[in-house]
Amino acid sequence: MRPLLPAAHSCAVLVTSLGVLATLNGAAHLHLMPLPPPASVAVLGLWAGPGRLTAEHGAAQVIARHCGHLPLALRIAGARLAARPRWPVRELAERLADPGRRLAELSFADLDMHAALAAGHREL
């Protein structure tokens, strides 16, 4: 069996958690905030594909806002756009506009915003 984490001195591991992992030895704790709006759109574009958001920048901003500028939500939205190259960006923006459906819309393959939030809620 191999260890899960690399052990070389030149390696680093990034562990994310909704709660503070105060018992990790040698850990540097970073408390992150949601991304600023321009960075959110840039992250969305990384996942949606090059140039995908250019023609519909306003819709991309709406998606970023509905994702709460959270990296996981932006990743899911970007994956959904990448999987549907002929889908207008505004289609996803409109789907996310309904607060009652928003979490259901932020699910793709093994990425699920509802599950991530539920896990954090259970920890609280």
mmCIF file of N, CA and C in Angstrom:
data_model
loop_
_atom_site.group_PDB
_atom_site.id
_atom_site.type_symbol
_atom_site.label_atom_id
_atom_site.label_comp_id
_atom_site.label_asym_id
_atom_site.label_seq_id
_atom_site.Cartn_x
_atom_site.Cartn_y
_atom_site.Cartn_z
ATOM 1 N N MET A 1 0.822 -1.179 0.000
ATOM 2 C CA MET A 1 0.000 0.000 0.000
ATOM 3 C C MET A 1 0.873 1.252 0.000
ATOM 4 N N ARG A 2 0.401 2.276 -0.690
ATOM 5 C CA ARG A 2 1.122 3.547 -0.713
ATOM 6 C C ARG A 2 0.400 4.563 0.164
ATOM 7 N N PRO A 3 1.145 5.484 0.748
ATOM 8 C CA PRO A 3 0.478 6.538 1.522
ATOM 9 C C PRO A 3 -0.333 7.437 0.599
ATOM 10 N N LEU A 4 -1.408 7.941 1.113
ATOM 11 C CA LEU A 4 -2.280 8.807 0.322
ATOM 12 C C LEU A 4 -1.625 10.161 0.036
ATOM 13 N N LEU A 5 -0.902 10.689 1.001
ATOM 14 C CA LEU A 5 -0.297 12.006 0.851
ATOM 15 C C LEU A 5 1.181 11.878 0.509
ATOM 16 N N PRO A 6 1.710 12.757 -0.345
ATOM 17 C CA PRO A 6 3.133 12.696 -0.689
ATOM 18 C C PRO A 6 3.983 13.045 0.530
ATOM 19 N N ALA A 7 5.141 12.419 0.623
ATOM 20 C CA ALA A 7 5.983 12.618 1.799
ATOM 21 C C ALA A 7 7.265 13.388 1.503
ATOM 22 N N ALA A 8 7.553 13.693 0.252
ATOM 23 C CA ALA A 8 8.786 14.409 -0.077
ATOM 24 C C ALA A 8 8.739 15.838 0.453
ATOM 25 N N HIS A 9 9.907 16.383 0.776
ATOM 26 C CA HIS A 9 9.977 17.743 1.309
ATOM 27 C C HIS A 9 9.530 18.787 0.291
ATOM 28 N N SER A 10 9.608 18.464 -0.970
ATOM 29 C CA SER A 10 9.232 19.426 -2.003
ATOM 30 C C SER A 10 7.736 19.387 -2.331
ATOM 31 N N CYS A 11 6.977 18.551 -1.642
ATOM 32 C CA CYS A 11 5.544 18.397 -1.920
ATOM 33 C C CYS A 11 4.715 19.178 -0.909
ATOM 34 N N ALA A 12 3.555 19.572 -1.352
ATOM 35 C CA ALA A 12 2.589 20.239 -0.477
ATOM 36 C C ALA A 12 1.224 19.629 -0.738
ATOM 37 N N VAL A 13 0.360 19.745 0.233
ATOM 38 C CA VAL A 13 -0.998 19.234 0.116
ATOM 39 C C VAL A 13 -1.951 20.342 0.509
ATOM 40 N N LEU A 14 -2.985 20.522 -0.281
ATOM 41 C CA LEU A 14 -4.023 21.494 0.027
ATOM 42 C C LEU A 14 -5.257 20.713 0.462
ATOM 43 N N VAL A 15 -5.701 20.970 1.686
ATOM 44 C CA VAL A 15 -6.892 20.314 2.227
ATOM 45 C C VAL A 15 -7.918 21.404 2.469
ATOM 46 N N THR A 16 -9.120 21.207 1.954
ATOM 47 C CA THR A 16 -10.177 22.188 2.168
ATOM 48 C C THR A 16 -11.224 21.610 3.102
ATOM 49 N N SER A 17 -11.834 22.492 3.856
ATOM 50 C CA SER A 17 -12.859 22.082 4.794
ATOM 51 C C SER A 17 -13.711 23.286 5.144
ATOM 52 N N LEU A 18 -14.975 23.038 5.399
ATOM 53 C CA LEU A 18 -15.828 24.124 5.876
ATOM 54 C C LEU A 18 -15.508 24.474 7.319
ATOM 55 N N GLY A 19 -15.066 23.486 8.081
ATOM 56 C CA GLY A 19 -14.676 23.709 9.469
ATOM 57 C C GLY A 19 -13.176 23.875 9.565
ATOM 58 N N VAL A 20 -12.705 24.471 10.640
ATOM 59 C CA VAL A 20 -11.278 24.653 10.855
ATOM 60 C C VAL A 20 -10.686 23.328 11.314
ATOM 61 N N LEU A 21 -9.655 22.874 10.646
ATOM 62 C CA LEU A 21 -8.977 21.630 10.989
ATOM 63 C C LEU A 21 -7.807 21.961 11.917
ATOM 64 N N ALA A 22 -8.115 22.376 13.115
ATOM 65 C CA ALA A 22 -7.131 22.908 14.052
ATOM 66 C C ALA A 22 -6.149 21.864 14.568
ATOM 67 N N THR A 23 -6.456 20.595 14.419
ATOM 68 C CA THR A 23 -5.582 19.562 14.976
ATOM 69 C C THR A 23 -4.541 19.049 13.990
ATOM 70 N N LEU A 24 -4.496 19.583 12.778
ATOM 71 C CA LEU A 24 -3.490 19.147 11.804
ATOM 72 C C LEU A 24 -2.138 19.740 12.161
ATOM 73 N N ASN A 25 -1.150 18.875 12.375
ATOM 74 C CA ASN A 25 0.197 19.341 12.707
ATOM 75 C C ASN A 25 0.845 20.019 11.505
ATOM 76 N N GLY A 26 1.473 21.142 11.748
ATOM 77 C CA GLY A 26 2.219 21.835 10.709
ATOM 78 C C GLY A 26 1.364 22.497 9.649
ATOM 79 N N ALA A 27 0.083 22.615 9.890
ATOM 80 C CA ALA A 27 -0.816 23.190 8.883
ATOM 81 C C ALA A 27 -0.808 24.715 8.962
ATOM 82 N N ALA A 28 -0.874 25.330 7.808
ATOM 83 C CA ALA A 28 -1.080 26.778 7.722
ATOM 84 C C ALA A 28 -2.545 26.976 7.357
ATOM 85 N N HIS A 29 -3.278 27.649 8.199
ATOM 86 C CA HIS A 29 -4.714 27.818 7.999
ATOM 87 C C HIS A 29 -4.993 29.109 7.227
ATOM 88 N N LEU A 30 -5.744 28.986 6.158
ATOM 89 C CA LEU A 30 -6.162 30.137 5.359
ATOM 90 C C LEU A 30 -7.684 30.189 5.388
ATOM 91 N N HIS A 31 -8.229 31.294 5.790
ATOM 92 C CA HIS A 31 -9.671 31.462 5.815
ATOM 93 C C HIS A 31 -10.053 32.259 4.567
ATOM 94 N N LEU A 32 -10.718 31.599 3.655
ATOM 95 C CA LEU A 32 -11.014 32.192 2.357
ATOM 96 C C LEU A 32 -12.426 32.754 2.304
ATOM 97 N N MET A 33 -12.577 33.778 1.534
ATOM 98 C CA MET A 33 -13.870 34.420 1.291
ATOM 99 C C MET A 33 -14.301 34.072 -0.136
ATOM 100 N N PRO A 34 -15.573 34.314 -0.462
ATOM 101 C CA PRO A 34 -15.973 34.131 -1.868
ATOM 102 C C PRO A 34 -15.111 34.999 -2.783
ATOM 103 N N LEU A 35 -14.992 34.571 -4.024
ATOM 104 C CA LEU A 35 -14.179 35.302 -4.998
ATOM 105 C C LEU A 35 -14.798 36.655 -5.335
ATOM 106 N N PRO A 36 -13.975 37.629 -5.708
ATOM 107 C CA PRO A 36 -14.522 38.889 -6.215
ATOM 108 C C PRO A 36 -15.226 38.619 -7.559
ATOM 109 N N PRO A 37 -16.239 39.413 -7.918
ATOM 110 C CA PRO A 37 -16.993 39.155 -9.149
ATOM 111 C C PRO A 37 -16.144 38.963 -10.413
ATOM 112 N N PRO A 38 -15.142 39.810 -10.696
ATOM 113 C CA PRO A 38 -14.367 39.567 -11.927
ATOM 114 C C PRO A 38 -13.624 38.224 -11.902
ATOM 115 N N ALA A 39 -13.098 37.854 -10.737
ATOM 116 C CA ALA A 39 -12.408 36.569 -10.618
ATOM 117 C C ALA A 39 -13.392 35.410 -10.777
ATOM 118 N N SER A 40 -14.615 35.595 -10.283
ATOM 119 C CA SER A 40 -15.642 34.556 -10.428
ATOM 120 C C SER A 40 -15.929 34.268 -11.897
ATOM 121 N N VAL A 41 -16.073 35.319 -12.681
ATOM 122 C CA VAL A 41 -16.338 35.146 -14.116
ATOM 123 C C VAL A 41 -15.135 34.489 -14.789
ATOM 124 N N ALA A 42 -13.930 34.875 -14.376
ATOM 125 C CA ALA A 42 -12.727 34.263 -14.950
ATOM 126 C C ALA A 42 -12.668 32.773 -14.631
ATOM 127 N N VAL A 43 -12.973 32.390 -13.407
ATOM 128 C CA VAL A 43 -12.979 30.977 -13.020
ATOM 129 C C VAL A 43 -14.057 30.221 -13.800
ATOM 130 N N LEU A 44 -15.227 30.806 -13.921
ATOM 131 C CA LEU A 44 -16.298 30.193 -14.705
ATOM 132 C C LEU A 44 -15.827 29.950 -16.135
ATOM 133 N N GLY A 45 -15.121 30.913 -16.703
ATOM 134 C CA GLY A 45 -14.609 30.779 -18.062
ATOM 135 C C GLY A 45 -13.556 29.688 -18.210
ATOM 136 N N LEU A 46 -12.767 29.472 -17.164
ATOM 137 C CA LEU A 46 -11.777 28.388 -17.219
ATOM 138 C C LEU A 46 -12.456 27.042 -17.435
ATOM 139 N N TRP A 47 -13.583 26.838 -16.798
ATOM 140 C CA TRP A 47 -14.288 25.561 -16.890
ATOM 141 C C TRP A 47 -15.224 25.502 -18.082
ATOM 142 N N ALA A 48 -15.841 26.620 -18.436
ATOM 143 C CA ALA A 48 -16.811 26.629 -19.539
ATOM 144 C C ALA A 48 -16.126 26.511 -20.893
ATOM 145 N N GLY A 49 -14.895 26.960 -20.975
ATOM 146 C CA GLY A 49 -14.162 26.877 -22.232
ATOM 147 C C GLY A 49 -13.745 28.243 -22.718
ATOM 148 N N PRO A 50 -12.621 28.290 -23.445
ATOM 149 C CA PRO A 50 -12.092 29.568 -23.906
ATOM 150 C C PRO A 50 -13.076 30.302 -24.811
ATOM 151 N N GLY A 51 -13.286 31.549 -24.495
ATOM 152 C CA GLY A 51 -14.141 32.389 -25.324
ATOM 153 C C GLY A 51 -15.631 32.150 -25.171
ATOM 154 N N ARG A 52 -16.025 31.174 -24.403
ATOM 155 C CA ARG A 52 -17.442 30.824 -24.285
ATOM 156 C C ARG A 52 -18.270 31.964 -23.693
ATOM 157 N N LEU A 53 -17.701 32.742 -22.807
ATOM 158 C CA LEU A 53 -18.457 33.771 -22.107
ATOM 159 C C LEU A 53 -18.366 35.149 -22.755
ATOM 160 N N THR A 54 -17.516 35.278 -23.760
ATOM 161 C CA THR A 54 -17.262 36.586 -24.359
ATOM 162 C C THR A 54 -18.536 37.243 -24.883
ATOM 163 N N ALA A 55 -19.311 36.522 -25.648
ATOM 164 C CA ALA A 55 -20.517 37.091 -26.273
ATOM 165 C C ALA A 55 -21.641 37.324 -25.268
ATOM 166 N N GLU A 56 -21.605 36.623 -24.134
ATOM 167 C CA GLU A 56 -22.677 36.742 -23.147
ATOM 168 C C GLU A 56 -22.105 37.061 -21.765
ATOM 169 N N HIS A 57 -21.286 38.101 -21.728
ATOM 170 C CA HIS A 57 -20.615 38.459 -20.476
ATOM 171 C C HIS A 57 -21.613 38.792 -19.367
ATOM 172 N N GLY A 58 -22.703 39.464 -19.709
ATOM 173 C CA GLY A 58 -23.726 39.795 -18.709
ATOM 174 C C GLY A 58 -24.338 38.547 -18.098
ATOM 175 N N ALA A 59 -24.633 37.545 -18.929
ATOM 176 C CA ALA A 59 -25.185 36.281 -18.422
ATOM 177 C C ALA A 59 -24.156 35.569 -17.542
ATOM 178 N N ALA A 60 -22.874 35.655 -17.907
ATOM 179 C CA ALA A 60 -21.822 35.046 -17.095
ATOM 180 C C ALA A 60 -21.757 35.709 -15.719
ATOM 181 N N GLN A 61 -21.915 37.026 -15.676
ATOM 182 C CA GLN A 61 -21.930 37.732 -14.394
ATOM 183 C C GLN A 61 -23.116 37.301 -13.536
ATOM 184 N N VAL A 62 -24.259 37.091 -14.168
ATOM 185 C CA VAL A 62 -25.450 36.631 -13.449
ATOM 186 C C VAL A 62 -25.196 35.237 -12.865
ATOM 187 N N ILE A 63 -24.601 34.349 -13.662
ATOM 188 C CA ILE A 63 -24.284 32.998 -13.177
ATOM 189 C C ILE A 63 -23.354 33.083 -11.974
ATOM 190 N N ALA A 64 -22.315 33.895 -12.075
ATOM 191 C CA ALA A 64 -21.362 34.038 -10.966
ATOM 192 C C ALA A 64 -22.070 34.529 -9.707
ATOM 193 N N ARG A 65 -22.958 35.473 -9.854
ATOM 194 C CA ARG A 65 -23.700 35.999 -8.703
ATOM 195 C C ARG A 65 -24.596 34.913 -8.099
ATOM 196 N N HIS A 66 -25.303 34.164 -8.958
ATOM 197 C CA HIS A 66 -26.177 33.091 -8.464
ATOM 198 C C HIS A 66 -25.378 31.949 -7.838
ATOM 199 N N CYS A 67 -24.117 31.833 -8.205
ATOM 200 C CA CYS A 67 -23.239 30.823 -7.599
ATOM 201 C C CYS A 67 -22.631 31.334 -6.293
ATOM 202 N N GLY A 68 -22.986 32.539 -5.898
ATOM 203 C CA GLY A 68 -22.459 33.104 -4.657
ATOM 204 C C GLY A 68 -20.969 33.358 -4.701
ATOM 205 N N HIS A 69 -20.401 33.374 -5.927
ATOM 206 C CA HIS A 69 -18.966 33.573 -6.130
ATOM 207 C C HIS A 69 -18.142 32.481 -5.431
ATOM 208 N N LEU A 70 -18.755 31.310 -5.261
ATOM 209 C CA LEU A 70 -18.095 30.169 -4.607
ATOM 210 C C LEU A 70 -17.441 29.282 -5.659
ATOM 211 N N PRO A 71 -16.168 28.937 -5.481
ATOM 212 C CA PRO A 71 -15.453 28.148 -6.491
ATOM 213 C C PRO A 71 -16.137 26.839 -6.882
ATOM 214 N N LEU A 72 -16.665 26.073 -5.927
ATOM 215 C CA LEU A 72 -17.311 24.809 -6.282
ATOM 216 C C LEU A 72 -18.540 25.045 -7.150
ATOM 217 N N ALA A 73 -19.361 26.008 -6.787
ATOM 218 C CA ALA A 73 -20.550 26.302 -7.582
ATOM 219 C C ALA A 73 -20.166 26.773 -8.984
ATOM 220 N N LEU A 74 -19.128 27.590 -9.089
ATOM 221 C CA LEU A 74 -18.656 28.056 -10.395
ATOM 222 C C LEU A 74 -18.116 26.891 -11.223
ATOM 223 N N ARG A 75 -17.441 25.965 -10.565
ATOM 224 C CA ARG A 75 -16.915 24.776 -11.246
ATOM 225 C C ARG A 75 -18.046 23.939 -11.835
ATOM 226 N N ILE A 76 -19.107 23.762 -11.055
ATOM 227 C CA ILE A 76 -20.256 22.986 -11.521
ATOM 228 C C ILE A 76 -20.936 23.697 -12.689
ATOM 229 N N ALA A 77 -21.153 24.991 -12.554
ATOM 230 C CA ALA A 77 -21.792 25.751 -13.634
ATOM 231 C C ALA A 77 -20.939 25.692 -14.896
ATOM 232 N N GLY A 78 -19.632 25.842 -14.746
ATOM 233 C CA GLY A 78 -18.735 25.760 -15.898
ATOM 234 C C GLY A 78 -18.761 24.391 -16.555
ATOM 235 N N ALA A 79 -18.825 23.332 -15.750
ATOM 236 C CA ALA A 79 -18.895 21.974 -16.295
ATOM 237 C C ALA A 79 -20.198 21.769 -17.073
ATOM 238 N N ARG A 80 -21.276 22.309 -16.555
ATOM 239 C CA ARG A 80 -22.561 22.182 -17.254
ATOM 240 C C ARG A 80 -22.509 22.899 -18.596
ATOM 241 N N LEU A 81 -21.895 24.074 -18.630
ATOM 242 C CA LEU A 81 -21.763 24.802 -19.897
ATOM 243 C C LEU A 81 -20.847 24.059 -20.864
ATOM 244 N N ALA A 82 -19.750 23.520 -20.354
ATOM 245 C CA ALA A 82 -18.812 22.787 -21.213
ATOM 246 C C ALA A 82 -19.467 21.545 -21.812
ATOM 247 N N ALA A 83 -20.342 20.923 -21.057
ATOM 248 C CA ALA A 83 -21.013 19.710 -21.539
ATOM 249 C C ALA A 83 -22.088 20.015 -22.588
ATOM 250 N N ARG A 84 -22.503 21.268 -22.655
ATOM 251 C CA ARG A 84 -23.530 21.684 -23.617
ATOM 252 C C ARG A 84 -23.008 22.854 -24.455
ATOM 253 N N PRO A 85 -22.125 22.583 -25.399
ATOM 254 C CA PRO A 85 -21.488 23.675 -26.145
ATOM 255 C C PRO A 85 -22.452 24.521 -26.979
ATOM 256 N N ARG A 86 -23.597 24.003 -27.313
ATOM 257 C CA ARG A 86 -24.558 24.777 -28.102
ATOM 258 C C ARG A 86 -25.592 25.509 -27.236
ATOM 259 N N TRP A 87 -25.534 25.298 -25.954
ATOM 260 C CA TRP A 87 -26.451 25.925 -25.000
ATOM 261 C C TRP A 87 -26.056 27.378 -24.811
ATOM 262 N N PRO A 88 -26.959 28.322 -24.953
ATOM 263 C CA PRO A 88 -26.613 29.720 -24.653
ATOM 264 C C PRO A 88 -26.289 29.873 -23.167
ATOM 265 N N VAL A 89 -25.336 30.694 -22.844
ATOM 266 C CA VAL A 89 -24.958 30.935 -21.452
ATOM 267 C C VAL A 89 -26.161 31.464 -20.680
ATOM 268 N N ARG A 90 -26.976 32.260 -21.324
ATOM 269 C CA ARG A 90 -28.151 32.827 -20.654
ATOM 270 C C ARG A 90 -29.137 31.756 -20.207
ATOM 271 N N GLU A 91 -29.121 30.590 -20.862
ATOM 272 C CA GLU A 91 -30.016 29.496 -20.454
ATOM 273 C C GLU A 91 -29.697 29.060 -19.029
ATOM 274 N N LEU A 92 -28.428 28.879 -18.729
ATOM 275 C CA LEU A 92 -28.054 28.496 -17.367
ATOM 276 C C LEU A 92 -28.327 29.640 -16.399
ATOM 277 N N ALA A 93 -28.070 30.869 -16.810
ATOM 278 C CA ALA A 93 -28.352 32.029 -15.951
ATOM 279 C C ALA A 93 -29.829 32.058 -15.583
ATOM 280 N N GLU A 94 -30.704 31.786 -16.556
ATOM 281 C CA GLU A 94 -32.147 31.772 -16.287
ATOM 282 C C GLU A 94 -32.525 30.629 -15.359
ATOM 283 N N ARG A 95 -31.917 29.463 -15.540
ATOM 284 C CA ARG A 95 -32.214 28.314 -14.678
ATOM 285 C C ARG A 95 -31.784 28.590 -13.234
ATOM 286 N N LEU A 96 -30.664 29.269 -13.071
ATOM 287 C CA LEU A 96 -30.173 29.567 -11.726
ATOM 288 C C LEU A 96 -30.924 30.714 -11.062
ATOM 289 N N ALA A 97 -31.696 31.463 -11.833
ATOM 290 C CA ALA A 97 -32.423 32.610 -11.287
ATOM 291 C C ALA A 97 -33.508 32.198 -10.300
ATOM 292 N N ASP A 98 -34.016 30.992 -10.425
ATOM 293 C CA ASP A 98 -35.068 30.510 -9.534
ATOM 294 C C ASP A 98 -34.434 29.959 -8.259
ATOM 295 N N PRO A 99 -34.570 30.655 -7.124
ATOM 296 C CA PRO A 99 -33.930 30.180 -5.893
ATOM 297 C C PRO A 99 -34.408 28.786 -5.470
ATOM 298 N N GLY A 100 -35.616 28.434 -5.820
ATOM 299 C CA GLY A 100 -36.145 27.122 -5.460
ATOM 300 C C GLY A 100 -35.489 25.971 -6.208
ATOM 301 N N ARG A 101 -34.910 26.251 -7.376
ATOM 302 C CA ARG A 101 -34.250 25.213 -8.182
ATOM 303 C C ARG A 101 -32.740 25.323 -8.181
ATOM 304 N N ARG A 102 -32.229 26.376 -7.612
ATOM 305 C CA ARG A 102 -30.806 26.693 -7.778
ATOM 306 C C ARG A 102 -29.893 25.538 -7.372
ATOM 307 N N LEU A 103 -30.102 24.967 -6.201
ATOM 308 C CA LEU A 103 -29.219 23.883 -5.766
ATOM 309 C C LEU A 103 -29.343 22.662 -6.669
ATOM 310 N N ALA A 104 -30.540 22.386 -7.154
ATOM 311 C CA ALA A 104 -30.716 21.259 -8.075
ATOM 312 C C ALA A 104 -29.973 21.507 -9.378
ATOM 313 N N GLU A 105 -29.911 22.756 -9.815
ATOM 314 C CA GLU A 105 -29.209 23.104 -11.045
ATOM 315 C C GLU A 105 -27.690 23.040 -10.862
ATOM 316 N N LEU A 106 -27.232 23.191 -9.622
ATOM 317 C CA LEU A 106 -25.790 23.170 -9.354
ATOM 318 C C LEU A 106 -25.333 21.761 -8.986
ATOM 319 N N SER A 107 -25.590 20.863 -9.906
ATOM 320 C CA SER A 107 -25.184 19.471 -9.769
ATOM 321 C C SER A 107 -24.786 18.967 -11.147
ATOM 322 N N PHE A 108 -23.647 18.274 -11.201
ATOM 323 C CA PHE A 108 -23.193 17.710 -12.477
ATOM 324 C C PHE A 108 -22.227 16.579 -12.181
ATOM 325 N N ALA A 109 -22.509 15.420 -12.723
ATOM 326 C CA ALA A 109 -21.685 14.227 -12.505
ATOM 327 C C ALA A 109 -21.494 14.025 -11.004
ATOM 328 N N ASP A 110 -20.244 13.996 -10.535
ATOM 329 C CA ASP A 110 -20.006 13.772 -9.112
ATOM 330 C C ASP A 110 -19.873 15.075 -8.318
ATOM 331 N N LEU A 111 -20.145 16.197 -8.964
ATOM 332 C CA LEU A 111 -20.090 17.499 -8.297
ATOM 333 C C LEU A 111 -21.505 17.905 -7.905
ATOM 334 N N ASP A 112 -21.718 18.205 -6.633
ATOM 335 C CA ASP A 112 -23.065 18.505 -6.161
ATOM 336 C C ASP A 112 -22.997 19.537 -5.037
ATOM 337 N N MET A 113 -23.482 20.720 -5.324
ATOM 338 C CA MET A 113 -23.449 21.798 -4.344
ATOM 339 C C MET A 113 -24.323 21.477 -3.141
ATOM 340 N N HIS A 114 -25.472 20.867 -3.367
ATOM 341 C CA HIS A 114 -26.366 20.524 -2.256
ATOM 342 C C HIS A 114 -25.667 19.572 -1.291
ATOM 343 N N ALA A 115 -24.993 18.561 -1.824
ATOM 344 C CA ALA A 115 -24.284 17.605 -0.967
ATOM 345 C C ALA A 115 -23.169 18.291 -0.192
ATOM 346 N N ALA A 116 -22.454 19.204 -0.835
ATOM 347 C CA ALA A 116 -21.370 19.913 -0.155
ATOM 348 C C ALA A 116 -21.906 20.778 0.980
ATOM 349 N N LEU A 117 -23.000 21.464 0.728
ATOM 350 C CA LEU A 117 -23.589 22.307 1.772
ATOM 351 C C LEU A 117 -24.191 21.462 2.888
ATOM 352 N N ALA A 118 -24.796 20.339 2.537
ATOM 353 C CA ALA A 118 -25.383 19.457 3.547
ATOM 354 C C ALA A 118 -24.308 18.907 4.476
ATOM 355 N N ALA A 119 -23.153 18.562 3.909
ATOM 356 C CA ALA A 119 -22.047 18.055 4.730
ATOM 357 C C ALA A 119 -21.586 19.129 5.719
ATOM 358 N N GLY A 120 -21.463 20.350 5.256
ATOM 359 C CA GLY A 120 -21.078 21.447 6.143
ATOM 360 C C GLY A 120 -22.134 21.714 7.207
ATOM 361 N N HIS A 121 -23.383 21.592 6.826
ATOM 362 C CA HIS A 121 -24.473 21.808 7.773
ATOM 363 C C HIS A 121 -24.461 20.749 8.871
ATOM 364 N N ARG A 122 -24.185 19.499 8.489
ATOM 365 C CA ARG A 122 -24.105 18.420 9.486
ATOM 366 C C ARG A 122 -22.969 18.666 10.464
ATOM 367 N N GLU A 123 -21.837 19.209 9.974
ATOM 368 C CA GLU A 123 -20.709 19.500 10.854
ATOM 369 C C GLU A 123 -21.059 20.566 11.882
ATOM 370 N N LEU A 124 -21.889 21.528 11.471
ATOM 371 C CA LEU A 124 -22.275 22.594 12.400
ATOM 372 C C LEU A 124 -23.172 22.047 13.477
#
